[in-house]
Amino acid sequence: MEFRRTHYTSHVTPEMNGQTVKLAGWVHEIRDLGGIMFLVLRDREGMAQITLFKKTIDPEVLKTAKALSRESVVLVEGEVKAEAKAPGGYELVPIKINLLNPAKSPLPMDTTGKVNAELDTRLDNRFMDVRRPRTQAVFHIRHHMLSAVREFLEQEGFIEITTPKVVATATEGGTALFPITYFDTEAFLNQSPQLFKQLMMSGGMDKVFEIGPIFRAEEHDTRRHLNEATSIDIEASFMDHEDVMVILENLIVYVYEKIAERAVPSLKTLGIELTIPKAPFRRLTYDEAIEVNNENSKEFLEWGDDLSTNAEKVIGKVIGEHYFIKDWPTEIKPYYTQPYEDEPKVTKAFDMMHPRMELSSGAQRVHDHDILRKRIQDQGLNPDGFEFYLKAFRYGIPPHSGWGLGAERLLMTMLDVDNIRDVVLFPRDRKRVSP
RNA sequence: GUCCGGAUAGUGUAGGGGACUAUCAUGAAGGCCUGUCGAGCCUCCGACCCGGGUUCGAAUCCCGGUCCGGGCGCCA
């Protein structure tokens, strides 16, 4: 049975009046008015109205149409008729309807937007949830986001790399890792490409980036955490933290611009009017951030404290747009961040914030082997486990800097989505490993 | 982990000791209707998370469990 389409619904225009086309997709809605019957066919790009005049239609076609259930997959061959009364300015008068796969009813959830479904129901039935234009729009935008990131970084001279997700050691300490069985040795799912992208600085690749999954075995349970997330990571040699901050803010602006330009229908579906942030972003020092918090919050922070969720919100509200917090206390940043030479208590690390939450963190890295080794030790880690990493620092590694940016957080803040699970097809959280 | 809140037809909900033969919408089944576009109208189908307890009587109150949502924590 024929199943190849000639057009997507959105590619058919009223000017094609009289032409025969084949549209393939899902039966979105059925409206039978008696003498006339309307089917709404939905595909990736939109919807098209199929109109059946019962007096003149081929009885075989009518019979097939009457037996259709919602969300069944069909191929409709028909004649395009320019029709002002039809949505999109055209309708299709069917010559043939091929039922390619019938859908059972009732459906596990509504796809038309008439009745809400809870996130849990939607995630359990993600295949069907993705048929909803709103969900579809989110993932079209996600595609444009990732594509714009690649484009921008490539223009900036970055080389895309992929690093292992199965690793031997708890590379960075701190966050909990997922242990896995790897033949007869112990291994883990990697929490970040950090160490590997730094190795490539020693490798002379100069500027690299990776877009890939990161895994954290933390038992967090919030709307902005996942146990499997997508990280956009860069590392660049002969650059300091200020240099990569500029790259980061320009990237954010670029991504917003490209989405505003390329994802117009999806943004419209979501009812979003994108406000494109302006670079340069405001730069607060850690000291200033603490001050802003202490002036505006009941919660008092002392120098050396990490910013609580509340502090992030308070400062975000005051600033009201993307901003950086830089010059953090060395103590609360990882061993690989480079302290200031003249003030070692402060490190060349930064976070990039959206008013709602942290999006990215980065730093200039320590590139001196002995200092790095000592700092690993000082943080209570065993340098022996880092030998594969430290080795690269003994044979010529340039000064370098980099950052990691949470792809989901970037998307959710851009689209003003409340729950991070909404911007991941199959989110992995504390309680969900399936589907 | 912890503190709140919740769990009612396929989906989303109302109802907080008796008026529950459980509300409404959507949906499914059947019917009417030639321009619908969240079509309309008529008929009809479909549910109180699990286990204990209190009570003459529990969807409703209590205890335990499971699951879900939100806040916080954890997350360099």
CSV table of N, CA, C and O (backbone and C1' of nucleotides) in Angstrom, one decimal, chain B residues 20-67:
chain,number,residue,atom,x,y,z
B,20,C,P,-27.1,12.8,45.8
B,20,C,O5',-26.4,11.5,45.4
B,20,C,C5',-26.9,10.2,45.6
B,20,C,C4',-25.7,9.2,45.4
B,20,C,C3',-25.3,8.5,46.7
B,20,C,O3',-25.0,7.1,46.3
B,20,C,C1',-23.5,9.6,45.7
B,21,U,P,-26.2,6.0,46.4
B,21,U,O5',-26.3,5.7,44.8
B,21,U,C5',-25.5,4.8,44.2
B,21,U,C4',-25.7,4.9,42.7
B,21,U,C3',-25.4,6.3,42.2
B,21,U,O3',-24.8,6.2,40.9
B,21,U,C1',-27.6,5.6,41.6
B,22,A,P,-23.7,7.3,40.5
B,22,A,O5',-23.4,8.1,41.9
B,22,A,C5',-23.9,9.3,42.2
B,22,A,C4',-22.9,10.4,42.1
B,22,A,C3',-22.2,10.6,40.7
B,22,A,O3',-23.0,11.5,40.0
B,22,A,C1',-20.5,10.5,42.4
B,23,U,P,-22.7,11.9,38.5
B,23,U,O5',-22.3,13.4,38.6
B,23,U,C5',-23.1,14.3,39.2
B,23,U,C4',-22.5,15.7,39.0
B,23,U,C3',-22.0,16.0,37.6
B,23,U,O3',-23.1,16.5,36.8
B,23,U,C1',-20.3,16.6,39.2
B,24,C,P,-23.2,16.2,35.3
B,24,C,O5',-22.1,17.1,34.7
B,24,C,C5',-22.2,18.5,34.8
B,24,C,C4',-20.9,19.2,34.4
B,24,C,C3',-20.3,18.8,33.1
B,24,C,O3',-20.9,19.4,32.0
B,24,C,C1',-18.6,18.8,34.8
B,25,A,P,-20.9,18.6,30.6
B,25,A,O5',-19.4,18.8,30.1
B,25,A,C5',-18.9,20.1,29.9
B,25,A,C4',-17.4,20.0,29.6
B,25,A,C3',-17.0,19.0,28.5
B,25,A,O3',-17.2,19.6,27.2
B,25,A,C1',-15.6,18.7,30.4
B,26,U,P,-17.5,18.7,26.0
B,26,U,O5',-16.2,17.9,25.8
B,26,U,C5',-15.0,18.5,25.4
B,26,U,C4',-13.8,17.5,25.5
B,26,U,C3',-14.0,16.2,24.8
B,26,U,O3',-13.6,16.3,23.4
B,26,U,C1',-13.2,15.8,27.0
B,27,G,P,-14.4,15.4,22.4
B,27,G,O5',-14.0,13.9,22.8
B,27,G,C5',-12.6,13.5,22.7
B,27,G,C4',-12.4,12.2,23.3
B,27,G,C3',-13.3,11.0,22.7
B,27,G,O3',-12.7,10.5,21.5
B,27,G,C1',-13.4,10.9,25.0
B,28,A,P,-13.6,10.0,20.3
B,28,A,O5',-14.2,8.7,21.0
B,28,A,C5',-13.3,7.6,21.2
B,28,A,C4',-14.0,6.4,21.8
B,28,A,C3',-15.3,6.0,21.0
B,28,A,O3',-15.0,5.2,19.9
B,28,A,C1',-15.7,6.1,23.3
B,29,A,P,-15.9,5.3,18.6
B,29,A,O5',-17.2,4.6,19.1
B,29,A,C5',-17.3,3.2,19.4
B,29,A,C4',-18.7,2.9,19.8
B,29,A,C3',-19.8,3.4,18.9
B,29,A,O3',-20.0,2.6,17.7
B,29,A,C1',-20.4,3.9,21.1
B,30,G,P,-20.4,3.3,16.4
B,30,G,O5',-21.9,3.7,16.6
B,30,G,C5',-22.9,2.7,16.6
B,30,G,C4',-24.2,3.4,17.0
B,30,G,C3',-24.7,4.5,16.1
B,30,G,O3',-25.3,4.0,14.9
B,30,G,C1',-25.0,5.1,18.4
B,31,G,P,-25.2,5.0,13.7
B,31,G,O5',-26.2,6.2,14.0
B,31,G,C5',-27.6,5.9,14.0
B,31,G,C4',-28.4,7.0,14.5
B,31,G,C3',-28.3,8.3,13.7
B,31,G,O3',-29.1,8.2,12.5
B,31,G,C1',-28.2,8.9,16.0
B,32,C,P,-28.7,9.1,11.3
B,32,C,O5',-29.1,10.6,11.7
B,32,C,C5',-30.5,10.9,11.9
B,32,C,C4',-30.6,12.4,12.2
B,32,C,C3',-29.9,13.3,11.2
B,32,C,O3',-30.7,13.6,10.1
B,32,C,C1',-29.4,14.0,13.5
B,33,C,P,-30.0,13.7,8.7
B,33,C,O5',-29.2,15.1,8.8
B,33,C,C5',-29.9,16.3,8.8
B,33,C,C4',-29.0,17.4,9.1
B,33,C,C3',-27.8,17.6,8.2
B,33,C,O3',-28.1,18.3,7.1
B,33,C,C1',-27.1,17.7,10.5
B,34,U,P,-27.3,17.9,5.7
B,34,U,O5',-26.2,19.1,5.6
B,34,U,C5',-25.0,19.1,6.4
B,34,U,C4',-24.0,19.9,5.7
B,34,U,C3',-24.5,21.3,5.3
B,34,U,O3',-23.4,22.2,5.5
B,34,U,C1',-23.6,20.2,3.4
B,35,G,P,-23.7,23.7,6.1
B,35,G,O5',-22.2,24.2,6.4
B,35,G,C5',-21.5,23.6,7.5
B,35,G,C4',-20.1,24.2,7.5
B,35,G,C3',-20.1,25.7,7.2
B,35,G,O3',-19.0,26.3,7.9
B,35,G,C1',-18.8,24.6,5.6
B,36,U,P,-19.3,27.1,9.3
B,36,U,O5',-18.7,26.1,10.4
B,36,U,C5',-19.6,25.2,11.0
B,36,U,C4',-18.8,23.9,11.4
B,36,U,C3',-17.5,24.2,12.2
B,36,U,O3',-17.8,24.3,13.5
B,36,U,C1',-17.1,22.7,10.3
B,37,C,P,-17.2,25.4,14.4
B,37,C,O5',-15.6,25.2,14.2
B,37,C,C5',-14.9,24.1,14.8
B,37,C,C4',-13.5,24.1,14.2
B,37,C,C3',-12.7,25.4,14.5
B,37,C,O3',-12.1,25.2,15.8
B,37,C,C1',-12.5,24.7,12.3
B,38,G,P,-11.8,26.4,16.7
B,38,G,O5',-11.3,25.5,18.0
B,38,G,C5',-10.6,24.3,17.8
B,38,G,C4',-11.2,23.2,18.6
B,38,G,C3',-12.7,23.0,18.5
B,38,G,O3',-12.9,21.6,18.6
B,38,G,C1',-12.2,23.5,20.7
B,39,A,P,-13.4,20.8,17.3
B,39,A,O5',-14.7,21.5,16.8
B,39,A,C5',-15.9,21.1,17.4
B,39,A,C4',-16.9,22.2,17.1
B,39,A,C3',-18.3,22.0,17.7
B,39,A,O3',-18.3,22.5,19.0
B,39,A,C1',-18.6,22.4,15.4
B,40,G,P,-19.1,21.8,20.2
B,40,G,O5',-20.6,21.9,19.7
B,40,G,C5',-21.2,23.2,19.7
B,40,G,C4',-22.6,23.1,19.2
B,40,G,C3',-23.5,22.1,19.8
B,40,G,O3',-24.1,22.6,21.0
B,40,G,C1',-23.7,21.8,17.5
B,41,C,P,-24.4,21.6,22.3
B,41,C,O5',-25.6,20.8,21.8
B,41,C,C5',-26.9,21.4,21.6
B,41,C,C4',-27.9,20.5,21.0
B,41,C,C3',-28.0,19.1,21.7
B,41,C,O3',-28.9,19.2,22.8
B,41,C,C1',-27.8,18.8,19.3
B,42,C,P,-28.6,18.2,24.1
B,42,C,O5',-29.3,16.9,23.6
B,42,C,C5',-30.7,16.8,23.3
B,42,C,C4',-31.0,15.4,22.8
B,42,C,C3',-30.5,14.2,23.6
B,42,C,O3',-31.3,13.9,24.7
B,42,C,C1',-30.0,13.9,21.3
B,43,U,P,-30.6,13.3,26.0
B,43,U,O5',-30.3,11.8,25.6
B,43,U,C5',-31.4,10.9,25.3
B,43,U,C4',-30.9,9.6,24.8
B,43,U,C3',-29.9,8.9,25.7
B,43,U,O3',-30.6,8.2,26.8
B,43,U,C1',-29.1,8.8,23.5
B,44,C,P,-29.8,8.1,28.2
B,44,C,O5',-28.6,7.1,27.9
B,44,C,C5',-28.8,5.7,27.5
B,44,C,C4',-27.5,5.1,27.0
B,44,C,C3',-26.4,5.1,28.0
B,44,C,O3',-26.5,4.0,28.9
B,44,C,C1',-25.6,6.0,25.9
B,45,C,P,-25.7,4.0,30.3
B,45,C,O5',-24.2,3.7,29.8
B,45,C,C5',-23.9,2.5,29.2
B,45,C,C4',-22.4,2.4,28.9
B,45,C,C3',-21.5,2.7,30.1
B,45,C,O3',-21.3,1.5,30.9
B,45,C,C1',-20.8,4.0,28.3
B,46,G,P,-21.1,1.6,32.5
B,46,G,O5',-19.7,2.2,32.6
B,46,G,C5',-18.5,1.4,32.2
B,46,G,C4',-17.3,2.3,32.2
B,46,G,C3',-17.0,3.1,33.4
B,46,G,O3',-16.3,2.3,34.3
B,46,G,C1',-17.0,4.6,31.6
B,47,A,P,-16.7,2.2,35.9
B,47,A,O5',-15.7,3.2,36.6
B,47,A,C5',-14.3,2.9,36.6
B,47,A,C4',-13.6,3.9,37.4
B,47,A,C3',-13.9,4.0,38.8
B,47,A,O3',-13.1,3.0,39.5
B,47,A,C1',-14.0,6.2,38.0
B,48,C,P,-13.5,2.5,41.0
B,48,C,O5',-13.5,3.8,41.9
B,48,C,C5',-12.6,3.9,43.0
B,48,C,C4',-12.2,5.4,43.1
B,48,C,C3',-11.5,5.7,44.4
B,48,C,O3',-10.5,6.7,44.2
B,48,C,C1',-13.4,7.0,44.2
B,49,C,P,-9.1,6.6,45.0
B,49,C,O5',-8.5,5.2,44.7
B,49,C,C5',-8.0,4.9,43.4
B,49,C,C4',-6.8,4.1,43.5
B,49,C,C3',-6.8,3.1,44.6
B,49,C,O3',-7.4,1.9,44.3
B,49,C,C1',-4.7,4.3,44.6
B,50,C,P,-8.2,1.1,45.5
B,50,C,O5',-7.0,0.3,46.2
B,50,C,C5',-6.2,-0.7,45.5
B,50,C,C4',-5.1,-1.2,46.4
B,50,C,C3',-5.6,-1.6,47.8
B,50,C,O3',-6.1,-3.0,47.7
B,50,C,C1',-3.7,-0.3,48.0
B,51,G,P,-7.3,-3.3,48.7
B,51,G,O5',-6.6,-3.4,50.2
B,51,G,C5',-5.6,-4.3,50.4
B,51,G,C4',-5.0,-4.1,51.8
B,51,G,C3',-6.0,-3.9,52.9
B,51,G,O3',-6.6,-5.1,53.3
B,51,G,C1',-4.2,-2.4,53.1
B,52,G,P,-7.8,-5.1,54.3
B,52,G,O5',-7.2,-4.4,55.5
B,52,G,C5',-7.5,-4.8,56.8
B,52,G,C4',-6.8,-4.0,57.8
B,52,G,C3',-7.7,-3.2,58.8
B,52,G,O3',-8.2,-4.0,59.8
B,52,G,C1',-6.0,-1.8,58.0
B,53,G,P,-9.8,-4.0,60.0
B,53,G,O5',-10.0,-2.6,60.8
B,53,G,C5',-9.2,-2.4,62.0
B,53,G,C4',-9.2,-1.0,62.4
B,53,G,C3',-10.5,-0.3,62.7
B,53,G,O3',-10.9,-0.7,64.0
B,53,G,C1',-9.1,1.1,61.4
B,54,U,P,-12.5,-0.7,64.4
B,54,U,O5',-12.8,0.9,64.4
B,54,U,C5',-12.3,1.7,65.5
B,54,U,C4',-12.7,3.1,65.3
B,54,U,C3',-14.2,3.2,65.1
B,54,U,O3',-14.9,3.2,66.4
B,54,U,C1',-13.2,4.5,63.5
B,55,U,P,-16.2,2.3,66.6
B,55,U,O5',-17.2,3.0,65.7
B,55,U,C5',-17.6,4.4,66.0
B,55,U,C4',-18.5,4.9,64.9
B,55,U,C3',-19.6,3.9,64.5
B,55,U,O3',-20.8,4.0,65.3
B,55,U,C1',-18.6,4.7,62.5
B,56,C,P,-21.5,2.7,65.8
B,56,C,O5',-22.3,2.3,64.5
B,56,C,C5',-22.9,1.0,64.4
B,56,C,C4',-23.8,1.0,63.2
B,56,C,C3',-23.1,1.4,61.9
B,56,C,O3',-22.4,0.4,61.3
B,56,C,C1',-25.2,2.5,62.2
B,57,G,P,-21.0,0.7,60.7
B,57,G,O5',-21.4,1.7,59.5
B,57,G,C5',-22.1,1.2,58.3
B,57,G,C4',-22.4,2.3,57.4
B,57,G,C3',-21.2,3.1,56.9
B,57,G,O3',-20.6,2.5,55.8
B,57,G,C1',-22.9,4.6,57.6
B,58,A,P,-19.0,2.7,55.7
B,58,A,O5',-18.9,4.2,55.3
B,58,A,C5',-19.4,4.8,54.2
B,58,A,C4',-18.4,5.7,53.5
B,58,A,C3',-17.2,4.8,52.9
B,58,A,O3',-16.7,5.5,51.8
B,58,A,C1',-16.4,6.3,54.6
B,59,A,P,-17.1,5.0,50.4
B,59,A,O5',-16.2,5.9,49.4
B,59,A,C5',-14.9,5.5,49.2
B,59,A,C4',-14.1,6.8,48.8
B,59,A,C3',-13.9,7.7,50.0
B,59,A,O3',-12.7,7.5,50.7
B,59,A,C1',-14.7,8.9,48.1
B,60,U,P,-12.6,7.7,52.2
B,60,U,O5',-12.9,9.2,52.4
B,60,U,C5',-12.0,10.2,51.9
B,60,U,C4',-12.7,11.6,52.2
B,60,U,C3',-12.8,11.9,53.6
B,60,U,O3',-12.5,13.3,53.9
B,60,U,C1',-14.9,12.0,52.5
B,61,C,P,-11.0,13.5,54.5
B,61,C,O5',-11.2,13.0,56.0
B,61,C,C5',-11.7,13.8,57.0
B,61,C,C4',-11.5,13.1,58.4
B,61,C,C3',-10.2,12.3,58.5
B,61,C,O3',-9.2,13.1,59.0
B,61,C,C1',-12.1,11.0,59.2
B,62,C,P,-7.7,12.7,58.7
B,62,C,O5',-7.4,11.5,59.7
B,62,C,C5',-7.3,11.7,61.1
B,62,C,C4',-7.0,10.4,61.7
B,62,C,C3',-5.8,9.7,61.2
B,62,C,O3',-4.6,10.2,61.7
B,62,C,C1',-7.5,8.2,61.3
B,63,C,P,-3.2,10.2,60.9
B,63,C,O5',-2.8,8.7,60.9
B,63,C,C5',-2.4,8.1,62.2
B,63,C,C4',-2.1,6.6,61.9
B,63,C,C3',-1.2,6.3,60.8
B,63,C,O3',0.2,6.5,61.1
B,63,C,C1',-3.0,4.9,60.7
B,64,G,P,1.3,7.0,60.0
B,64,G,O5',1.4,5.6,59.2
B,64,G,C5',2.1,4.5,59.7
B,64,G,C4',2.0,3.3,58.8
B,64,G,C3',2.5,3.6,57.4
B,64,G,O3',3.9,3.5,57.3
B,64,G,C1',0.5,2.4,57.3
B,65,G,P,4.7,4.3,56.2
B,65,G,O5',4.3,3.5,54.9
B,65,G,C5',4.7,2.2,54.6
B,65,G,C4',4.1,1.6,53.4
B,65,G,C3',4.4,2.3,52.1
B,65,G,O3',5.6,1.9,51.6
B,65,G,C1',2.1,1.8,52.3
B,66,U,P,6.5,2.9,50.8
B,66,U,O5',5.8,3.0,49.4
B,66,U,C5',5.7,1.8,48.6
B,66,U,C4',4.8,2.0,47.4
B,66,U,C3',5.0,3.2,46.6
B,66,U,O3',6.0,3.0,45.6
B,66,U,C1',2.7,3.1,47.1
B,67,C,P,7.0,4.2,45.3
B,67,C,O5',6.1,5.1,44.3
B,67,C,C5',5.7,4.6,43.1
B,67,C,C4',4.6,5.5,42.6
B,67,C,C3',4.9,7.0,42.4
B,67,C,O3',5.6,7.2,41.2
B,67,C,C1',2.8,6.7,43.5
